[in-house]
Amino acid sequence: RYINNLLIEMHGKCGSVDRALEVFRSISRPNSFSWNILIAAYIQNNRLQEAERIFSRMPCKNVVSWNAMVTAYAHFGHMEQAAATFESMPEKDTTSYNAMLTALVESGYIARAEELFDKIPDRDPVSWSIMVAANAQAGYMLKALDLLESMPGQCVFAWNALLSGYTNHGKIEEAKKLFERMPQRDSVSWNTLMSAYAQLGRFHDAKSLFDRAPQRSLITWNIMINACAVSHRPHEARDVFDRMPRRD
RNA sequence: CCUUGUCU
């Protein structure tokens, strides 16, 4: 029953693995989703050892279970364990490769990530975005741009990754130019540039983007409030706060 | 109904 699976997930996200486990045990025949959600619950609550134990006891592991463990090892800083798990996978899909790419990038192994990227049988837009983001974060802007241009199709995530590469390296004017010539923009694009202005104390630039943004997420509002705080405008911060919709 | 990428 998938209602029970949702319950396991909910308890996991609320930080109560014990309740999640309780629900899991109450299911007469847990399917692979139930197992995977339970493992994810332990991982999200920083209980890697127990997640590992459940994984090893799982009767029919599927590719999602393996992918989750690769990602978990990476997030806990166990890169070599992630690599070993990845190597021993009975089958890999593109998400497996993408998870391993991210693991390598998180640990700073950009060259190894690049090697793996070249071996992916079916690269998807996520694979490309990971590589664009990796290079942009490392400050290899030309390489990132080159990847972006050789990527088939367009992907706003990849463009946003390049944009934040510029802002994170203090290249605000480059960022602005890129923003203006991006083939598509979403609220993350607007947020990225707005946040950069805010952090530089350029309140009016941030405000003008905020006013022109086609859609505002909760993050957009928070960035604007932060822009007010940084430039010592408590009253404007309060005004922005009061204008926030109840939920988005 | 579960796993991978960009903004806080």
CSV table of C-alpha atoms in Angstrom, one decimal, chain A residues 73-239:
chain,number,residue,atom,x,y,z
A,73,TYR,CA,28.2,8.0,1.1
A,74,ALA,CA,29.2,11.1,-0.8
A,75,HIS,CA,27.2,13.4,1.5
A,76,PHE,CA,28.8,11.9,4.5
A,77,GLY,CA,32.2,12.5,3.0
A,78,HIS,CA,33.0,8.8,2.2
A,79,MET,CA,34.0,9.3,-1.4
A,80,GLU,CA,35.9,6.1,-1.8
A,81,GLN,CA,33.0,4.1,-0.3
A,82,ALA,CA,30.7,5.8,-2.8
A,83,ALA,CA,33.0,4.8,-5.6
A,84,ALA,CA,33.2,1.2,-4.4
A,85,THR,CA,29.5,1.0,-4.2
A,86,PHE,CA,29.1,2.5,-7.6
A,87,GLU,CA,31.6,-0.1,-9.0
A,88,SER,CA,29.8,-3.0,-7.5
A,89,MET,CA,26.4,-2.1,-8.9
A,90,PRO,CA,24.7,-4.9,-10.8
A,91,GLU,CA,23.3,-2.4,-13.2
A,92,LYS,CA,23.6,1.4,-13.6
A,93,ASP,CA,21.3,3.9,-15.1
A,94,THR,CA,22.1,7.6,-15.9
A,95,THR,CA,21.1,8.6,-12.4
A,96,SER,CA,23.7,6.3,-11.0
A,97,TYR,CA,26.4,8.0,-13.2
A,98,ASN,CA,25.0,11.4,-12.2
A,99,ALA,CA,25.1,10.5,-8.5
A,100,MET,CA,28.7,9.4,-8.8
A,101,LEU,CA,29.6,12.5,-10.8
A,102,THR,CA,28.2,14.6,-8.0
A,103,ALA,CA,30.2,12.6,-5.4
A,104,LEU,CA,33.4,13.2,-7.3
A,105,VAL,CA,32.7,16.9,-7.7
A,106,GLU,CA,31.7,17.3,-4.0
A,107,SER,CA,35.1,15.9,-3.1
A,108,GLY,CA,36.9,18.1,-5.5
A,109,TYR,CA,37.9,15.4,-8.0
A,110,ILE,CA,36.9,17.4,-11.1
A,111,ALA,CA,39.3,15.5,-13.4
A,112,ARG,CA,38.0,12.2,-12.3
A,113,ALA,CA,34.4,13.5,-12.8
A,114,GLU,CA,35.3,14.5,-16.3
A,115,GLU,CA,36.7,11.0,-17.1
A,116,LEU,CA,33.5,9.5,-15.8
A,117,PHE,CA,31.4,12.0,-17.7
A,118,ASP,CA,33.1,10.8,-20.9
A,119,LYS,CA,32.1,7.2,-20.2
A,120,ILE,CA,28.4,7.8,-19.6
A,121,PRO,CA,26.5,5.9,-22.2
A,122,ASP,CA,23.4,8.2,-22.2
A,123,ARG,CA,24.2,11.6,-20.9
A,124,ASP,CA,21.1,13.6,-19.9
A,125,PRO,CA,20.6,17.3,-19.1
A,126,VAL,CA,21.4,16.6,-15.4
A,127,SER,CA,24.8,15.1,-16.4
A,128,TRP,CA,25.7,18.2,-18.3
A,129,SER,CA,24.4,20.5,-15.6
A,130,ILE,CA,26.6,18.8,-13.0
A,131,MET,CA,29.7,19.3,-15.2
A,132,VAL,CA,28.8,22.9,-15.9
A,133,ALA,CA,28.2,23.6,-12.2
A,134,ALA,CA,31.4,21.8,-11.2
A,135,ASN,CA,33.5,23.9,-13.5
A,136,ALA,CA,31.7,27.2,-12.8
A,137,GLN,CA,32.1,26.6,-9.0
A,138,ALA,CA,35.8,25.9,-9.5
A,139,GLY,CA,36.2,29.2,-11.5
A,140,TYR,CA,36.8,27.5,-14.8
A,141,MET,CA,34.3,29.7,-16.5
A,142,LEU,CA,35.6,29.2,-20.1
A,143,LYS,CA,35.3,25.4,-19.6
A,144,ALA,CA,31.8,25.8,-18.2
A,145,LEU,CA,30.8,27.9,-21.1
A,146,ASP,CA,32.3,25.5,-23.5
A,147,LEU,CA,30.3,22.6,-22.0
A,148,LEU,CA,27.1,24.7,-22.1
A,149,GLU,CA,27.6,25.3,-25.7
A,150,SER,CA,28.3,21.7,-26.7
A,151,MET,CA,25.4,20.5,-24.7
A,152,PRO,CA,22.5,19.2,-26.8
A,153,GLY,CA,19.2,21.1,-26.1
A,154,GLN,CA,18.8,23.8,-23.6
A,155,CYS,CA,18.6,23.6,-19.9
A,156,VAL,CA,17.9,26.5,-17.6
A,157,PHE,CA,19.6,24.6,-14.7
A,158,ALA,CA,22.9,24.6,-16.6
A,159,TRP,CA,22.6,28.3,-17.4
A,160,ASN,CA,21.8,29.1,-13.8
A,161,ALA,CA,24.9,27.1,-12.7
A,162,LEU,CA,27.1,29.2,-14.9
A,163,LEU,CA,25.4,32.4,-13.7
A,164,SER,CA,26.1,31.5,-10.1
A,165,GLY,CA,29.7,30.7,-11.0
A,166,TYR,CA,30.1,34.3,-12.0
A,167,THR,CA,28.4,35.7,-8.9
A,168,ASN,CA,30.3,33.4,-6.5
A,169,HIS,CA,33.5,34.7,-8.0
A,170,GLY,CA,32.6,38.3,-7.6
A,171,LYS,CA,32.1,38.8,-11.4
A,172,ILE,CA,28.9,40.7,-11.1
A,173,GLU,CA,29.1,42.6,-14.4
A,174,GLU,CA,29.8,39.3,-16.2
A,175,ALA,CA,26.8,37.8,-14.4
A,176,LYS,CA,24.6,40.7,-15.4
A,177,LYS,CA,25.6,40.3,-19.1
A,178,LEU,CA,25.0,36.6,-19.0
A,179,PHE,CA,21.7,37.1,-17.3
A,180,GLU,CA,20.6,39.4,-20.1
A,181,ARG,CA,21.5,37.0,-22.9
A,182,MET,CA,20.4,33.7,-21.3
A,183,PRO,CA,18.0,31.8,-23.6
A,184,GLN,CA,15.6,31.2,-20.7
A,185,ARG,CA,15.4,32.4,-17.1
A,186,ASP,CA,13.4,31.1,-14.2
A,187,SER,CA,13.1,32.4,-10.6
A,188,VAL,CA,16.4,30.8,-9.7
A,189,SER,CA,18.1,33.0,-12.3
A,190,TRP,CA,16.5,36.1,-10.9
A,191,ASN,CA,17.3,35.0,-7.3
A,192,THR,CA,21.0,34.4,-8.1
A,193,LEU,CA,21.6,37.8,-9.5
A,194,MET,CA,19.4,39.5,-6.9
A,195,SER,CA,21.3,37.7,-4.1
A,196,ALA,CA,24.6,38.8,-5.5
A,197,TYR,CA,23.6,42.5,-5.5
A,198,ALA,CA,22.2,42.1,-2.0
A,199,GLN,CA,25.5,40.7,-0.7
A,200,LEU,CA,27.4,43.6,-2.3
A,201,GLY,CA,25.1,46.1,-0.6
A,202,ARG,CA,23.7,47.2,-4.0
A,203,PHE,CA,20.2,47.6,-2.6
A,204,HIS,CA,18.7,49.5,-5.5
A,205,ASP,CA,19.9,46.9,-8.1
A,206,ALA,CA,18.5,44.1,-6.0
A,207,LYS,CA,15.2,46.0,-5.5
A,208,SER,CA,14.9,46.7,-9.2
A,209,LEU,CA,15.3,43.0,-10.0
A,210,PHE,CA,12.8,42.2,-7.3
A,211,ASP,CA,10.2,44.6,-8.8
A,212,ARG,CA,10.7,43.2,-12.3
A,213,ALA,CA,10.8,39.5,-11.4
A,214,PRO,CA,8.0,37.7,-13.3
A,215,GLN,CA,7.5,35.3,-10.4
A,216,ARG,CA,8.7,35.3,-6.8
A,217,SER,CA,9.3,32.3,-4.7
A,218,LEU,CA,9.7,32.2,-1.0
A,219,ILE,CA,13.5,32.4,-1.5
A,220,THR,CA,13.0,35.6,-3.6
A,221,TRP,CA,11.3,37.3,-0.7
A,222,ASN,CA,13.9,36.1,1.7
A,223,ILE,CA,16.7,37.5,-0.5
A,224,MET,CA,14.9,40.8,-0.6
A,225,ILE,CA,14.5,41.0,3.2
A,226,ASN,CA,18.2,40.1,3.5
A,227,ALA,CA,19.1,42.9,1.0
A,228,CYS,CA,17.3,45.3,3.3
A,229,ALA,CA,19.1,44.0,6.3
A,230,VAL,CA,22.6,44.2,4.7
A,231,SER,CA,22.0,47.8,3.7
A,232,HIS,CA,20.6,48.8,7.1
A,233,ARG,CA,17.0,49.4,6.0
A,234,PRO,CA,14.9,47.8,8.8
A,235,HIS,CA,11.7,49.6,7.8
A,236,GLU,CA,11.9,48.5,4.2
A,237,ALA,CA,12.6,44.9,5.5
A,238,ARG,CA,9.4,45.1,7.5
A,239,ASP,CA,7.5,46.4,4.5
